[in-house]
Structure formats: structure tokens, C-alpha cells
XYZ file of C-alpha atoms in Angstrom:
278
model
C -281.733 -81.797 -67.156
C -282.703 -84.444 -64.737
C -282.822 -83.607 -61.254
C -281.300 -86.661 -58.294
C -284.882 -86.701 -57.652
C -286.153 -87.578 -60.927
C -283.264 -89.789 -61.207
C -284.554 -91.766 -58.209
C -287.491 -92.197 -59.121
C -286.618 -93.368 -62.733
C -284.449 -96.242 -60.444
C -287.449 -96.850 -58.460
C -289.690 -97.828 -61.694
C -287.142 -99.578 -63.079
C -286.944 -103.806 -62.938
C -283.039 -103.727 -62.367
C -283.824 -102.509 -59.155
C -284.605 -105.751 -58.302
C -281.727 -107.358 -59.569
C -279.487 -105.147 -56.846
C -281.067 -105.794 -53.573
C -284.294 -103.833 -53.966
C -285.666 -101.716 -51.222
C -285.793 -97.722 -52.061
C -282.818 -96.855 -54.272
C -282.624 -93.582 -52.425
C -282.892 -94.666 -49.163
C -280.263 -97.601 -49.876
C -277.960 -95.462 -51.614
C -278.195 -92.354 -48.633
C -277.284 -95.454 -45.948
C -274.543 -96.501 -48.383
C -272.793 -93.224 -48.964
C -272.891 -92.333 -44.962
C -270.996 -95.156 -44.411
C -268.078 -94.167 -47.046
C -268.374 -90.359 -45.928
C -267.831 -91.584 -42.717
C -264.678 -94.138 -43.077
C -263.308 -92.249 -45.254
C -262.261 -88.390 -46.811
C -263.494 -87.661 -50.166
C -262.632 -84.516 -51.248
C -265.184 -82.236 -53.060
C -263.221 -81.153 -56.580
C -260.462 -83.554 -55.975
C -261.045 -86.890 -55.215
C -261.221 -89.411 -57.695
C -264.018 -92.271 -56.641
C -264.247 -95.962 -57.746
C -267.828 -97.187 -57.607
C -267.571 -100.617 -57.973
C -270.737 -103.243 -58.572
C -272.040 -99.930 -59.032
C -275.483 -101.245 -60.114
C -277.983 -98.632 -61.229
C -276.213 -95.990 -59.538
C -277.955 -95.575 -56.497
C -274.599 -94.644 -54.333
C -273.103 -91.931 -56.530
C -276.520 -90.198 -57.173
C -276.914 -90.461 -53.716
C -273.476 -88.565 -53.169
C -274.156 -85.876 -55.133
C -278.268 -85.613 -53.374
C -275.442 -85.105 -49.647
C -273.708 -82.225 -51.304
C -270.568 -84.557 -52.290
C -268.761 -83.493 -55.857
C -265.592 -85.474 -55.860
C -263.661 -84.601 -59.343
C -264.813 -87.674 -60.723
C -266.631 -90.656 -59.899
C -266.538 -93.947 -62.175
C -268.777 -96.528 -61.488
C -268.280 -100.269 -62.998
C -270.582 -103.452 -63.316
C -270.516 -106.868 -64.969
C -273.882 -106.338 -66.291
C -274.776 -104.078 -69.504
C -278.271 -103.160 -68.790
C -277.288 -101.509 -65.698
C -274.291 -99.436 -67.332
C -277.136 -98.602 -69.964
C -279.463 -97.114 -67.494
C -276.738 -95.405 -66.174
C -275.300 -93.638 -69.029
C -278.744 -92.517 -70.515
C -280.227 -91.520 -67.169
C -277.048 -90.107 -64.938
C -274.356 -89.257 -66.887
C -275.903 -86.636 -68.999
C -277.681 -84.828 -66.043
C -274.767 -85.245 -62.984
C -271.507 -83.774 -63.672
C -267.815 -85.966 -63.235
C -269.413 -89.650 -63.542
C -268.238 -92.105 -66.053
C -269.517 -95.664 -66.571
C -267.535 -98.926 -67.626
C -268.194 -101.756 -68.454
C -266.704 -104.827 -67.206
C -266.484 -107.887 -69.252
C -266.461 -110.260 -66.683
C -269.085 -113.547 -65.090
C -270.689 -114.611 -62.161
C -272.947 -116.765 -61.858
C -275.467 -114.956 -59.825
C -275.843 -112.260 -62.006
C -275.141 -114.332 -65.373
C -279.004 -114.212 -65.784
C -278.550 -110.713 -66.569
C -275.877 -110.814 -69.362
C -277.140 -111.852 -73.067
C -273.841 -110.938 -74.288
C -270.838 -108.522 -73.064
C -268.663 -106.243 -75.274
C -266.752 -104.457 -72.041
C -263.551 -104.133 -71.242
C -261.388 -106.687 -69.515
C -260.054 -106.334 -65.769
C -256.576 -106.382 -67.016
C -257.672 -103.595 -69.514
C -259.472 -101.694 -66.712
C -256.556 -101.972 -64.642
C -254.025 -100.073 -66.696
C -256.088 -97.572 -67.910
C -257.179 -96.765 -64.037
C -253.993 -97.712 -62.510
C -253.103 -95.780 -59.209
C -256.377 -93.403 -59.860
C -258.477 -93.775 -57.291
C -257.809 -92.392 -53.583
C -261.472 -93.602 -52.382
C -263.385 -96.539 -53.796
C -266.542 -98.818 -52.202
C -268.220 -101.129 -53.186
C -271.645 -102.735 -51.245
C -273.042 -106.399 -51.858
C -270.297 -107.114 -54.050
C -268.027 -109.482 -52.341
C -270.741 -111.119 -50.658
C -271.934 -112.662 -53.685
C -268.312 -114.313 -54.871
C -265.921 -117.139 -55.158
C -263.379 -117.281 -53.297
C -261.042 -117.079 -56.170
C -263.080 -114.057 -57.558
C -262.774 -112.426 -53.931
C -259.449 -112.241 -54.401
C -258.882 -112.019 -57.809
C -261.234 -108.734 -57.304
C -259.449 -107.029 -54.489
C -255.769 -107.330 -56.691
C -257.833 -105.541 -59.413
C -259.641 -103.253 -57.445
C -256.018 -102.497 -55.059
C -254.181 -101.680 -58.584
C -256.378 -98.651 -59.606
C -256.184 -97.251 -55.960
C -253.535 -95.153 -55.175
C -250.993 -95.510 -52.221
C -252.717 -95.122 -49.036
C -256.768 -94.832 -50.769
C -259.186 -96.457 -48.784
C -261.346 -98.568 -50.308
C -264.963 -99.755 -48.577
C -266.497 -103.286 -48.812
C -269.284 -105.578 -47.382
C -268.955 -108.731 -46.960
C -269.656 -111.859 -44.152
C -267.144 -112.108 -42.329
C -266.972 -116.106 -39.767
C -265.731 -115.082 -36.522
C -266.073 -115.979 -33.314
C -269.105 -114.346 -32.517
C -270.961 -114.806 -35.702
C -270.067 -118.367 -35.622
C -271.715 -118.514 -31.672
C -274.945 -117.063 -33.285
C -275.268 -118.892 -36.514
C -274.512 -122.244 -34.569
C -277.461 -121.352 -32.133
C -280.187 -120.148 -35.131
C -279.533 -116.163 -33.991
C -278.803 -114.848 -37.105
C -281.588 -112.695 -39.154
C -281.084 -114.566 -42.253
C -282.222 -118.479 -42.230
C -279.201 -120.694 -42.281
C -280.346 -124.130 -41.389
C -279.518 -125.852 -44.808
C -276.177 -123.884 -44.815
C -272.613 -125.859 -46.418
C -269.239 -125.467 -45.200
C -266.413 -125.794 -47.420
C -262.564 -125.474 -46.984
C -262.763 -126.826 -43.324
C -265.037 -124.542 -42.474
C -263.503 -121.508 -43.670
C -266.584 -120.804 -46.374
C -270.144 -121.069 -45.488
C -272.825 -120.794 -48.103
C -276.651 -120.287 -47.181
C -277.987 -122.963 -49.994
C -276.517 -125.161 -51.952
C -278.510 -124.680 -54.950
C -277.610 -120.796 -55.053
C -273.923 -120.744 -53.524
C -273.580 -117.575 -54.553
C -276.771 -115.669 -52.766
C -274.887 -115.586 -49.513
C -271.401 -116.356 -48.860
C -269.589 -115.719 -45.820
C -265.762 -116.049 -45.408
C -263.313 -116.876 -42.428
C -261.956 -113.833 -40.713
C -258.147 -115.200 -41.276
C -258.906 -115.913 -45.281
C -260.420 -112.575 -46.171
C -257.606 -110.571 -43.743
C -255.018 -112.770 -46.383
C -256.963 -112.122 -49.734
C -256.934 -108.233 -48.578
C -253.141 -108.720 -47.638
C -252.260 -110.851 -51.354
C -253.837 -107.714 -52.737
C -251.209 -104.925 -51.485
C -253.496 -103.909 -48.972
C -254.204 -103.959 -45.678
C -257.276 -104.105 -43.100
C -257.498 -101.089 -41.136
C -261.269 -100.626 -39.167
C -263.666 -103.187 -39.422
C -267.635 -102.848 -38.311
C -269.545 -105.549 -37.942
C -273.279 -106.051 -39.275
C -276.645 -107.449 -37.421
C -277.001 -109.605 -39.766
C -275.418 -112.710 -37.244
C -277.659 -111.198 -34.738
C -276.680 -110.391 -31.211
C -278.280 -106.259 -31.596
C -274.496 -105.333 -32.798
C -274.009 -103.198 -35.754
C -275.855 -100.547 -37.374
C -275.625 -101.916 -41.243
C -276.604 -105.240 -42.404
C -273.166 -106.390 -44.060
C -269.846 -106.563 -42.082
C -268.280 -103.151 -43.208
C -264.523 -103.145 -44.122
C -262.030 -100.256 -44.876
C -258.819 -101.588 -46.904
C -255.681 -99.504 -46.958
C -253.494 -99.744 -50.374
C -250.394 -99.973 -48.276
C -248.283 -96.602 -49.054
C -245.107 -95.720 -49.872
C -242.488 -95.546 -47.649
C -240.663 -91.829 -46.896
C -237.337 -91.595 -45.068
C -237.256 -92.364 -41.976
C -236.238 -88.544 -41.312
C -238.988 -87.483 -42.472
C -241.448 -89.292 -39.679
C -242.417 -86.798 -36.938
C -242.135 -89.441 -34.369
C -243.635 -88.953 -30.601
C -241.188 -89.106 -27.553
C -241.882 -92.441 -25.291
C -242.311 -91.822 -21.664
C -238.702 -92.325 -19.872
C -240.505 -94.596 -17.134
C -237.033 -94.884 -15.435
C -237.259 -91.212 -14.610
C -240.824 -91.404 -12.954
C -241.424 -91.513 -8.932
């Protein structure tokens, strides 16, 4: 049985590591999962976790290296070769993991998809309806169209339990990032950027639109809301420059809207009666 250390070494040797962003897979996985651990609550032996856009499994293997052992982790991706890698090298060696191939397309990753016999979004949404209390997607929503951004959020939301937390990264256009981009301060070369939909969407280069795509703050919030979730925390990334952020991309915590409870079961905190204050 291969150890976590040996699995990471197989990732380093695989050309697919470059498909999913390159860099050392162990370092990337640990950095990402430390963010997830800090922003969510993964309970050993209890939580069901969705690794969306799992790639070659850097994140979920890193969780195990960190000693995090949820009840189940399901990795999903659209690229058959990475799911094959995970089924061959991770699934037999790490308890409680499962991988699903999504029958989907993406202009940025289609070069790695010759054929795809995976399950449709609808099939998976039905099979895993209300299953996951924690989910994450790193460097997925930085490579999708507006249509897919909203559609994927609805797909993921359907698989989350009410109150479940989904952590995603993307690039947000806001007052600060727009200012830094306009003044050439971002850490990416964006001189050839193209603005779409009245400035609500920015792509770095029109010859490869999904290599780097950013969305307006209000547009992101609307798509999250349309999916039945709410943005409950944002941590901005260092991509925009100015020395802010500890991670590269912006990190969002999206909470699936919870089931409402009766008012009499809400433990309320009394307001201060300022009329009686001298």
C-alpha cells in the first residue's frame, strides 16, 4: 500500500501536475487545505467533503497528511486522465475517498479530454443531493465562463447540505483590484486585458480567454445568491498587488442557505435598553 509521501512523489513525476498548475503538489495541497481547515469545520469520522475540480488529488491527499479524516471525500473533475490517476494511485491507498468523472467541457481543459464517459451534472446532483457539509474548489472559477460560473455554483449547491460551507477561489473586480490593475500594480501582466459586459468581466488575453478571468464583485454575489448560497466571508489574494492577502487568489466562503427554524427556538441576545442609561 502506497503511503501519502509516495503518492505525492507519483504526482511530482506525472506530467499531469503541470495540467493542474504545476509547482510542488504537496506544497500546493497543504497550503490549500490549511485555508479550508481555517474557514470550515471538517469533523473526523463525520463530515462528507466535496473536492470539486480535484485534479490529481493534491488537496484530499494533503488533508490526510494533516491528519484530517472525514467520513468521506468525493473528488470530481472533467478530465478523464486525472480521475484515472486518482483511481489508480489514491483510491486503493486512502480510506474513505471516491472519485467521479463529470461529463462536461471547458475550453481551457478540452485539450486533455479526448473522450468522456462520465456522469452528467444532473446525474451527480441527484446522486449526491444534500450530501456534503464541506466543499472546496481551488483554481476552478478562475477558468470558467460567466455561464459556467453560475451553472457550476447551482450544481455544487444542490450537493451541499443546508448550512454547509463551500470554499472557492476566483479573481474579484472591486475598487481596489481595479485601481491596482489600471496602475500596473497587479502581479500578473494584464496590459492586454479585455473587458466584457460593460466592465463586469475581465480576461487577461483574448487568445486564451479562460486562462485568467475575473468577475465583478456584484456579479459574483448575484451568481452565488442565484445558486441558493450566500457569501459569508471573503479573504482577498495577493494577485492584485499592494501587499494584501496571504494566498494568490481571492478566497470566498459560500454558505448554503440553512433551513429556517421556528422563532421560539432562537436563542436571542437582549438589546441594551439605552433609555435607562444615565
